[in-house]
């Protein structure tokens, strides 16, 4: 998607989460980053139609991760229970140095 960069972050326990990110350098920092979480059994691509419509007035930074087991993220054996995915999101945000976000999800996201 134009303007978005594909990245990976290691959150520990042999789990690497893939995400796409867009940062608007000139945008103010009054709003926290926007995180979009996909549903089951999808990936960050479920947001493809929305991403081009988002701009710096929506958030200075937009993060769209693939949750564990989906898309380009690690697919370790084990649980994909909501508490595991929530813990992954917490680790993901901490690794990126983010303490506050606006969160949008659908289905299990």
JSON list of N, CA and C in Angstrom, two decimals, residues 43-109:
[
{"chain": "A", "resi": 43, "resn": "UNK", "atom": "N", "xyz": [-5.57, -11.26, 7.91]},
{"chain": "A", "resi": 43, "resn": "UNK", "atom": "CA", "xyz": [-4.26, -10.66, 8.15]},
{"chain": "A", "resi": 43, "resn": "UNK", "atom": "C", "xyz": [-4.44, -9.14, 8.05]},
{"chain": "A", "resi": 44, "resn": "UNK", "atom": "N", "xyz": [-3.33, -8.43, 8.08]},
{"chain": "A", "resi": 44, "resn": "UNK", "atom": "CA", "xyz": [-3.38, -6.98, 7.97]},
{"chain": "A", "resi": 44, "resn": "UNK", "atom": "C", "xyz": [-4.10, -6.56, 6.68]},
{"chain": "A", "resi": 45, "resn": "UNK", "atom": "N", "xyz": [-4.10, -7.44, 5.70]},
{"chain": "A", "resi": 45, "resn": "UNK", "atom": "CA", "xyz": [-4.69, -7.11, 4.40]},
{"chain": "A", "resi": 45, "resn": "UNK", "atom": "C", "xyz": [-6.19, -6.88, 4.47]},
{"chain": "A", "resi": 46, "resn": "UNK", "atom": "N", "xyz": [-6.84, -7.28, 5.56]},
{"chain": "A", "resi": 46, "resn": "UNK", "atom": "CA", "xyz": [-8.28, -7.03, 5.68]},
{"chain": "A", "resi": 46, "resn": "UNK", "atom": "C", "xyz": [-8.58, -5.53, 5.74]},
{"chain": "A", "resi": 47, "resn": "UNK", "atom": "N", "xyz": [-7.56, -4.73, 6.01]},
{"chain": "A", "resi": 47, "resn": "UNK", "atom": "CA", "xyz": [-7.72, -3.28, 6.10]},
{"chain": "A", "resi": 47, "resn": "UNK", "atom": "C", "xyz": [-7.32, -2.55, 4.80]},
{"chain": "A", "resi": 48, "resn": "UNK", "atom": "N", "xyz": [-7.00, -3.30, 3.74]},
{"chain": "A", "resi": 48, "resn": "UNK", "atom": "CA", "xyz": [-6.47, -2.69, 2.51]},
{"chain": "A", "resi": 48, "resn": "UNK", "atom": "C", "xyz": [-7.37, -1.60, 1.93]},
{"chain": "A", "resi": 49, "resn": "UNK", "atom": "N", "xyz": [-8.66, -1.77, 1.97]},
{"chain": "A", "resi": 49, "resn": "UNK", "atom": "CA", "xyz": [-9.55, -0.76, 1.38]},
{"chain": "A", "resi": 49, "resn": "UNK", "atom": "C", "xyz": [-9.62, 0.49, 2.24]},
{"chain": "A", "resi": 50, "resn": "UNK", "atom": "N", "xyz": [-9.37, 0.36, 3.53]},
{"chain": "A", "resi": 50, "resn": "UNK", "atom": "CA", "xyz": [-9.43, 1.51, 4.43]},
{"chain": "A", "resi": 50, "resn": "UNK", "atom": "C", "xyz": [-8.12, 2.31, 4.46]},
{"chain": "A", "resi": 51, "resn": "UNK", "atom": "N", "xyz": [-6.99, 1.62, 4.37]},
{"chain": "A", "resi": 51, "resn": "UNK", "atom": "CA", "xyz": [-5.69, 2.27, 4.56]},
{"chain": "A", "resi": 51, "resn": "UNK", "atom": "C", "xyz": [-5.47, 3.50, 3.69]},
{"chain": "A", "resi": 52, "resn": "UNK", "atom": "N", "xyz": [-5.82, 3.47, 2.40]},
{"chain": "A", "resi": 52, "resn": "UNK", "atom": "CA", "xyz": [-5.58, 4.68, 1.59]},
{"chain": "A", "resi": 52, "resn": "UNK", "atom": "C", "xyz": [-6.43, 5.88, 2.02]},
{"chain": "A", "resi": 53, "resn": "UNK", "atom": "N", "xyz": [-7.48, 5.64, 2.78]},
{"chain": "A", "resi": 53, "resn": "UNK", "atom": "CA", "xyz": [-8.36, 6.72, 3.22]},
{"chain": "A", "resi": 53, "resn": "UNK", "atom": "C", "xyz": [-7.88, 7.40, 4.50]},
{"chain": "A", "resi": 54, "resn": "UNK", "atom": "N", "xyz": [-6.93, 6.77, 5.20]},
{"chain": "A", "resi": 54, "resn": "UNK", "atom": "CA", "xyz": [-6.44, 7.32, 6.46]},
{"chain": "A", "resi": 54, "resn": "UNK", "atom": "C", "xyz": [-5.31, 8.31, 6.21]},
{"chain": "A", "resi": 55, "resn": "UNK", "atom": "N", "xyz": [-5.35, 9.40, 6.92]},
{"chain": "A", "resi": 55, "resn": "UNK", "atom": "CA", "xyz": [-4.32, 10.42, 6.76]},
{"chain": "A", "resi": 55, "resn": "UNK", "atom": "C", "xyz": [-3.83, 10.94, 8.09]},
{"chain": "A", "resi": 56, "resn": "UNK", "atom": "N", "xyz": [-2.98, 11.96, 8.03]},
{"chain": "A", "resi": 56, "resn": "UNK", "atom": "CA", "xyz": [-2.38, 12.49, 9.25]},
{"chain": "A", "resi": 56, "resn": "UNK", "atom": "C", "xyz": [-3.41, 13.10, 10.18]},
{"chain": "A", "resi": 57, "resn": "UNK", "atom": "N", "xyz": [-4.59, 13.47, 9.67]},
{"chain": "A", "resi": 57, "resn": "UNK", "atom": "CA", "xyz": [-5.63, 13.99, 10.56]},
{"chain": "A", "resi": 57, "resn": "UNK", "atom": "C", "xyz": [-6.23, 12.86, 11.42]},
{"chain": "A", "resi": 58, "resn": "UNK", "atom": "N", "xyz": [-6.04, 11.61, 11.01]},
{"chain": "A", "resi": 58, "resn": "UNK", "atom": "CA", "xyz": [-6.54, 10.47, 11.77]},
{"chain": "A", "resi": 58, "resn": "UNK", "atom": "C", "xyz": [-5.57, 10.03, 12.86]},
{"chain": "A", "resi": 59, "resn": "UNK", "atom": "N", "xyz": [-4.29, 10.07, 12.56]},
{"chain": "A", "resi": 59, "resn": "UNK", "atom": "CA", "xyz": [-3.26, 9.68, 13.53]},
{"chain": "A", "resi": 59, "resn": "UNK", "atom": "C", "xyz": [-1.89, 10.03, 12.95]},
{"chain": "A", "resi": 60, "resn": "UNK", "atom": "N", "xyz": [-0.94, 10.37, 13.82]},
{"chain": "A", "resi": 60, "resn": "UNK", "atom": "CA", "xyz": [0.41, 10.66, 13.33]},
{"chain": "A", "resi": 60, "resn": "UNK", "atom": "C", "xyz": [1.15, 9.39, 12.89]},
{"chain": "A", "resi": 61, "resn": "UNK", "atom": "N", "xyz": [0.65, 8.25, 13.37]},
{"chain": "A", "resi": 61, "resn": "UNK", "atom": "CA", "xyz": [1.30, 6.96, 13.09]},
{"chain": "A", "resi": 61, "resn": "UNK", "atom": "C", "xyz": [0.21, 5.90, 13.04]},
{"chain": "A", "resi": 62, "resn": "UNK", "atom": "N", "xyz": [0.25, 5.05, 12.02]},
{"chain": "A", "resi": 62, "resn": "UNK", "atom": "CA", "xyz": [-0.73, 3.97, 11.87]},
{"chain": "A", "resi": 62, "resn": "UNK", "atom": "C", "xyz": [0.01, 2.65, 11.81]},
{"chain": "A", "resi": 63, "resn": "UNK", "atom": "N", "xyz": [-0.39, 1.71, 12.66]},
{"chain": "A", "resi": 63, "resn": "UNK", "atom": "CA", "xyz": [0.23, 0.39, 12.75]},
{"chain": "A", "resi": 63, "resn": "UNK", "atom": "C", "xyz": [-0.83, -0.67, 12.48]},
{"chain": "A", "resi": 64, "resn": "UNK", "atom": "N", "xyz": [-0.50, -1.62, 11.60]},
{"chain": "A", "resi": 64, "resn": "UNK", "atom": "CA", "xyz": [-1.45, -2.67, 11.24]},
{"chain": "A", "resi": 64, "resn": "UNK", "atom": "C", "xyz": [-0.72, -4.02, 11.31]},
{"chain": "A", "resi": 65, "resn": "UNK", "atom": "N", "xyz": [-0.76, -4.68, 12.48]},
{"chain": "A", "resi": 65, "resn": "UNK", "atom": "CA", "xyz": [-0.02, -5.93, 12.63]},
{"chain": "A", "resi": 65, "resn": "UNK", "atom": "C", "xyz": [-0.78, -7.16, 12.13]},
{"chain": "A", "resi": 66, "resn": "UNK", "atom": "N", "xyz": [0.00, -8.17, 11.74]},
{"chain": "A", "resi": 66, "resn": "UNK", "atom": "CA", "xyz": [-0.52, -9.52, 11.57]},
{"chain": "A", "resi": 66, "resn": "UNK", "atom": "C", "xyz": [-0.41, -10.17, 12.94]},
{"chain": "A", "resi": 67, "resn": "UNK", "atom": "N", "xyz": [-1.50, -10.69, 13.45]},
{"chain": "A", "resi": 67, "resn": "UNK", "atom": "CA", "xyz": [-1.43, -11.34, 14.75]},
{"chain": "A", "resi": 67, "resn": "UNK", "atom": "C", "xyz": [-0.72, -12.69, 14.62]},
{"chain": "A", "resi": 68, "resn": "UNK", "atom": "N", "xyz": [-0.24, -13.19, 15.73]},
{"chain": "A", "resi": 68, "resn": "UNK", "atom": "CA", "xyz": [0.43, -14.49, 15.80]},
{"chain": "A", "resi": 68, "resn": "UNK", "atom": "C", "xyz": [-0.40, -15.54, 15.05]},
{"chain": "A", "resi": 69, "resn": "UNK", "atom": "N", "xyz": [0.28, -16.31, 14.19]},
{"chain": "A", "resi": 69, "resn": "UNK", "atom": "CA", "xyz": [-0.39, -17.39, 13.47]},
{"chain": "A", "resi": 69, "resn": "UNK", "atom": "C", "xyz": [-1.04, -16.96, 12.17]},
{"chain": "A", "resi": 70, "resn": "UNK", "atom": "N", "xyz": [-0.97, -15.68, 11.84]},
{"chain": "A", "resi": 70, "resn": "UNK", "atom": "CA", "xyz": [-1.66, -15.17, 10.65]},
{"chain": "A", "resi": 70, "resn": "UNK", "atom": "C", "xyz": [-0.72, -14.34, 9.79]},
{"chain": "A", "resi": 71, "resn": "UNK", "atom": "N", "xyz": [-1.06, -14.22, 8.51]},
{"chain": "A", "resi": 71, "resn": "UNK", "atom": "CA", "xyz": [-0.28, -13.39, 7.60]},
{"chain": "A", "resi": 71, "resn": "UNK", "atom": "C", "xyz": [1.18, -13.80, 7.60]},
{"chain": "A", "resi": 72, "resn": "UNK", "atom": "N", "xyz": [2.05, -12.81, 7.72]},
{"chain": "A", "resi": 72, "resn": "UNK", "atom": "CA", "xyz": [3.50, -13.04, 7.68]},
{"chain": "A", "resi": 72, "resn": "UNK", "atom": "C", "xyz": [4.12, -13.18, 9.07]},
{"chain": "A", "resi": 73, "resn": "UNK", "atom": "N", "xyz": [3.31, -13.15, 10.12]},
{"chain": "A", "resi": 73, "resn": "UNK", "atom": "CA", "xyz": [3.83, -13.31, 11.48]},
{"chain": "A", "resi": 73, "resn": "UNK", "atom": "C", "xyz": [4.16, -14.77, 11.75]},
{"chain": "A", "resi": 74, "resn": "UNK", "atom": "N", "xyz": [4.92, -15.01, 12.81]},
{"chain": "A", "resi": 74, "resn": "UNK", "atom": "CA", "xyz": [5.29, -16.36, 13.21]},
{"chain": "A", "resi": 74, "resn": "UNK", "atom": "C", "xyz": [4.04, -17.22, 13.43]},
{"chain": "A", "resi": 75, "resn": "UNK", "atom": "N", "xyz": [4.20, -18.50, 13.17]},
{"chain": "A", "resi": 75, "resn": "UNK", "atom": "CA", "xyz": [3.11, -19.44, 13.37]},
{"chain": "A", "resi": 75, "resn": "UNK", "atom": "C", "xyz": [3.57, -20.55, 14.32]},
{"chain": "A", "resi": 76, "resn": "UNK", "atom": "N", "xyz": [3.81, -20.16, 15.58]},
{"chain": "A", "resi": 76, "resn": "UNK", "atom": "CA", "xyz": [4.30, -21.16, 16.55]},
{"chain": "A", "resi": 76, "resn": "UNK", "atom": "C", "xyz": [3.17, -22.11, 16.95]},
{"chain": "A", "resi": 77, "resn": "UNK", "atom": "N", "xyz": [3.56, -23.29, 17.43]},
{"chain": "A", "resi": 77, "resn": "UNK", "atom": "CA", "xyz": [2.58, -24.20, 18.00]},
{"chain": "A", "resi": 77, "resn": "UNK", "atom": "C", "xyz": [2.05, -23.56, 19.28]},
{"chain": "A", "resi": 78, "resn": "UNK", "atom": "N", "xyz": [0.84, -23.87, 19.62]},
{"chain": "A", "resi": 78, "resn": "UNK", "atom": "CA", "xyz": [0.29, -23.33, 20.86]},
{"chain": "A", "resi": 78, "resn": "UNK", "atom": "C", "xyz": [-0.99, -22.57, 20.62]},
{"chain": "A", "resi": 79, "resn": "UNK", "atom": "N", "xyz": [-1.41, -21.92, 21.66]},
{"chain": "A", "resi": 79, "resn": "UNK", "atom": "CA", "xyz": [-2.71, -21.27, 21.71]},
{"chain": "A", "resi": 79, "resn": "UNK", "atom": "C", "xyz": [-2.77, -19.97, 20.90]},
{"chain": "A", "resi": 80, "resn": "UNK", "atom": "N", "xyz": [-3.94, -19.73, 20.33]},
{"chain": "A", "resi": 80, "resn": "UNK", "atom": "CA", "xyz": [-4.26, -18.44, 19.71]},
{"chain": "A", "resi": 80, "resn": "UNK", "atom": "C", "xyz": [-5.42, -17.81, 20.46]},
{"chain": "A", "resi": 81, "resn": "UNK", "atom": "N", "xyz": [-5.53, -18.15, 21.73]},
{"chain": "A", "resi": 81, "resn": "UNK", "atom": "CA", "xyz": [-6.61, -17.63, 22.58]},
{"chain": "A", "resi": 81, "resn": "UNK", "atom": "C", "xyz": [-6.51, -16.11, 22.68]},
{"chain": "A", "resi": 82, "resn": "UNK", "atom": "N", "xyz": [-7.64, -15.45, 22.90]},
{"chain": "A", "resi": 82, "resn": "UNK", "atom": "CA", "xyz": [-7.63, -13.98, 23.00]},
{"chain": "A", "resi": 82, "resn": "UNK", "atom": "C", "xyz": [-6.62, -13.42, 24.01]},
{"chain": "A", "resi": 83, "resn": "UNK", "atom": "N", "xyz": [-6.44, -14.09, 25.14]},
{"chain": "A", "resi": 83, "resn": "UNK", "atom": "CA", "xyz": [-5.47, -13.58, 26.12]},
{"chain": "A", "resi": 83, "resn": "UNK", "atom": "C", "xyz": [-4.04, -13.65, 25.59]},
{"chain": "A", "resi": 84, "resn": "UNK", "atom": "N", "xyz": [-3.73, -14.68, 24.81]},
{"chain": "A", "resi": 84, "resn": "UNK", "atom": "CA", "xyz": [-2.40, -14.80, 24.21]},
{"chain": "A", "resi": 84, "resn": "UNK", "atom": "C", "xyz": [-2.19, -13.67, 23.19]},
{"chain": "A", "resi": 85, "resn": "UNK", "atom": "N", "xyz": [-3.20, -13.44, 22.36]},
{"chain": "A", "resi": 85, "resn": "UNK", "atom": "CA", "xyz": [-3.10, -12.38, 21.36]},
{"chain": "A", "resi": 85, "resn": "UNK", "atom": "C", "xyz": [-3.02, -11.00, 22.01]},
{"chain": "A", "resi": 86, "resn": "UNK", "atom": "N", "xyz": [-3.75, -10.80, 23.10]},
{"chain": "A", "resi": 86, "resn": "UNK", "atom": "CA", "xyz": [-3.69, -9.53, 23.83]},
{"chain": "A", "resi": 86, "resn": "UNK", "atom": "C", "xyz": [-2.29, -9.33, 24.43]},
{"chain": "A", "resi": 87, "resn": "UNK", "atom": "N", "xyz": [-1.71, -10.38, 24.95]},
{"chain": "A", "resi": 87, "resn": "UNK", "atom": "CA", "xyz": [-0.35, -10.29, 25.50]},
{"chain": "A", "resi": 87, "resn": "UNK", "atom": "C", "xyz": [0.65, -9.97, 24.39]},
{"chain": "A", "resi": 88, "resn": "UNK", "atom": "N", "xyz": [0.46, -10.58, 23.22]},
{"chain": "A", "resi": 88, "resn": "UNK", "atom": "CA", "xyz": [1.32, -10.28, 22.08]},
{"chain": "A", "resi": 88, "resn": "UNK", "atom": "C", "xyz": [1.23, -8.80, 21.71]},
{"chain": "A", "resi": 89, "resn": "UNK", "atom": "N", "xyz": [0.03, -8.25, 21.69]},
{"chain": "A", "resi": 89, "resn": "UNK", "atom": "CA", "xyz": [-0.14, -6.84, 21.35]},
{"chain": "A", "resi": 89, "resn": "UNK", "atom": "C", "xyz": [0.56, -5.95, 22.37]},
{"chain": "A", "resi": 90, "resn": "UNK", "atom": "N", "xyz": [0.45, -6.30, 23.65]},
{"chain": "A", "resi": 90, "resn": "UNK", "atom": "CA", "xyz": [1.13, -5.54, 24.70]},
{"chain": "A", "resi": 90, "resn": "UNK", "atom": "C", "xyz": [2.65, -5.57, 24.48]},
{"chain": "A", "resi": 91, "resn": "UNK", "atom": "N", "xyz": [3.20, -6.74, 24.20]},
{"chain": "A", "resi": 91, "resn": "UNK", "atom": "CA", "xyz": [4.64, -6.86, 23.95]},
{"chain": "A", "resi": 91, "resn": "UNK", "atom": "C", "xyz": [5.04, -6.09, 22.69]},
{"chain": "A", "resi": 92, "resn": "UNK", "atom": "N", "xyz": [4.24, -6.18, 21.66]},
{"chain": "A", "resi": 92, "resn": "UNK", "atom": "CA", "xyz": [4.48, -5.47, 20.40]},
{"chain": "A", "resi": 92, "resn": "UNK", "atom": "C", "xyz": [4.60, -3.97, 20.64]},
{"chain": "A", "resi": 93, "resn": "UNK", "atom": "N", "xyz": [3.63, -3.43, 21.36]},
{"chain": "A", "resi": 93, "resn": "UNK", "atom": "CA", "xyz": [3.63, -1.99, 21.62]},
{"chain": "A", "resi": 93, "resn": "UNK", "atom": "C", "xyz": [4.81, -1.58, 22.50]},
{"chain": "A", "resi": 94, "resn": "UNK", "atom": "N", "xyz": [5.12, -2.38, 23.51]},
{"chain": "A", "resi": 94, "resn": "UNK", "atom": "CA", "xyz": [6.28, -2.08, 24.37]},
{"chain": "A", "resi": 94, "resn": "UNK", "atom": "C", "xyz": [7.57, -2.08, 23.57]},
{"chain": "A", "resi": 95, "resn": "UNK", "atom": "N", "xyz": [7.72, -3.06, 22.67]},
{"chain": "A", "resi": 95, "resn": "UNK", "atom": "CA", "xyz": [8.94, -3.12, 21.84]},
{"chain": "A", "resi": 95, "resn": "UNK", "atom": "C", "xyz": [9.09, -1.87, 20.97]},
{"chain": "A", "resi": 96, "resn": "UNK", "atom": "N", "xyz": [7.96, -1.30, 20.57]},
{"chain": "A", "resi": 96, "resn": "UNK", "atom": "CA", "xyz": [7.99, -0.10, 19.74]},
{"chain": "A", "resi": 96, "resn": "UNK", "atom": "C", "xyz": [8.01, 1.18, 20.57]},
{"chain": "A", "resi": 97, "resn": "UNK", "atom": "N", "xyz": [8.00, 1.04, 21.90]},
{"chain": "A", "resi": 97, "resn": "UNK", "atom": "CA", "xyz": [8.05, 2.20, 22.78]},
{"chain": "A", "resi": 97, "resn": "UNK", "atom": "C", "xyz": [6.75, 2.98, 22.83]},
{"chain": "A", "resi": 98, "resn": "UNK", "atom": "N", "xyz": [5.64, 2.29, 22.63]},
{"chain": "A", "resi": 98, "resn": "UNK", "atom": "CA", "xyz": [4.33, 2.94, 22.60]},
{"chain": "A", "resi": 98, "resn": "UNK", "atom": "C", "xyz": [3.56, 2.56, 23.86]},
{"chain": "A", "resi": 99, "resn": "UNK", "atom": "N", "xyz": [3.07, 3.57, 24.57]},
{"chain": "A", "resi": 99, "resn": "UNK", "atom": "CA", "xyz": [2.34, 3.30, 25.82]},
{"chain": "A", "resi": 99, "resn": "UNK", "atom": "C", "xyz": [0.83, 3.54, 25.71]},
{"chain": "A", "resi": 100, "resn": "UNK", "atom": "N", "xyz": [0.42, 4.26, 24.67]},
{"chain": "A", "resi": 100, "resn": "UNK", "atom": "CA", "xyz": [-0.99, 4.59, 24.51]},
{"chain": "A", "resi": 100, "resn": "UNK", "atom": "C", "xyz": [-1.36, 4.56, 23.04]},
{"chain": "A", "resi": 101, "resn": "UNK", "atom": "N", "xyz": [-2.50, 3.93, 22.70]},
{"chain": "A", "resi": 101, "resn": "UNK", "atom": "CA", "xyz": [-2.95, 3.86, 21.31]},
{"chain": "A", "resi": 101, "resn": "UNK", "atom": "C", "xyz": [-4.46, 4.06, 21.24]},
{"chain": "A", "resi": 102, "resn": "UNK", "atom": "N", "xyz": [-4.92, 4.29, 20.04]},
{"chain": "A", "resi": 102, "resn": "UNK", "atom": "CA", "xyz": [-6.33, 4.15, 19.72]},
{"chain": "A", "resi": 102, "resn": "UNK", "atom": "C", "xyz": [-6.42, 2.84, 18.95]},
{"chain": "A", "resi": 103, "resn": "UNK", "atom": "N", "xyz": [-7.29, 1.95, 19.40]},
{"chain": "A", "resi": 103, "resn": "UNK", "atom": "CA", "xyz": [-7.34, 0.58, 18.90]},
{"chain": "A", "resi": 103, "resn": "UNK", "atom": "C", "xyz": [-8.65, 0.33, 18.18]},
{"chain": "A", "resi": 104, "resn": "UNK", "atom": "N", "xyz": [-8.55, -0.22, 16.96]},
{"chain": "A", "resi": 104, "resn": "UNK", "atom": "CA", "xyz": [-9.73, -0.60, 16.19]},
{"chain": "A", "resi": 104, "resn": "UNK", "atom": "C", "xyz": [-9.53, -2.06, 15.78]},
{"chain": "A", "resi": 105, "resn": "UNK", "atom": "N", "xyz": [-10.55, -2.87, 16.02]},
{"chain": "A", "resi": 105, "resn": "UNK", "atom": "CA", "xyz": [-10.46, -4.27, 15.65]},
{"chain": "A", "resi": 105, "resn": "UNK", "atom": "C", "xyz": [-11.81, -4.77, 15.17]},
{"chain": "A", "resi": 106, "resn": "UNK", "atom": "N", "xyz": [-11.79, -5.94, 14.54]},
{"chain": "A", "resi": 106, "resn": "UNK", "atom": "CA", "xyz": [-13.05, -6.59, 14.16]},
{"chain": "A", "resi": 106, "resn": "UNK", "atom": "C", "xyz": [-12.88, -8.08, 14.36]},
{"chain": "A", "resi": 107, "resn": "UNK", "atom": "N", "xyz": [-14.01, -8.78, 14.52]},
{"chain": "A", "resi": 107, "resn": "UNK", "atom": "CA", "xyz": [-13.99, -10.21, 14.77]},
{"chain": "A", "resi": 107, "resn": "UNK", "atom": "C", "xyz": [-13.19, -10.47, 16.04]},
{"chain": "A", "resi": 108, "resn": "UNK", "atom": "N", "xyz": [-12.07, -11.19, 15.93]},
{"chain": "A", "resi": 108, "resn": "UNK", "atom": "CA", "xyz": [-11.26, -11.47, 17.13]},
{"chain": "A", "resi": 108, "resn": "UNK", "atom": "C", "xyz": [-10.26, -10.35, 17.41]},
{"chain": "A", "resi": 109, "resn": "UNK", "atom": "N", "xyz": [-10.15, -9.39, 16.52]},
{"chain": "A", "resi": 109, "resn": "UNK", "atom": "CA", "xyz": [-9.17, -8.30, 16.65]},
{"chain": "A", "resi": 109, "resn": "UNK", "atom": "C", "xyz": [-9.49, -7.34, 17.75]}
]
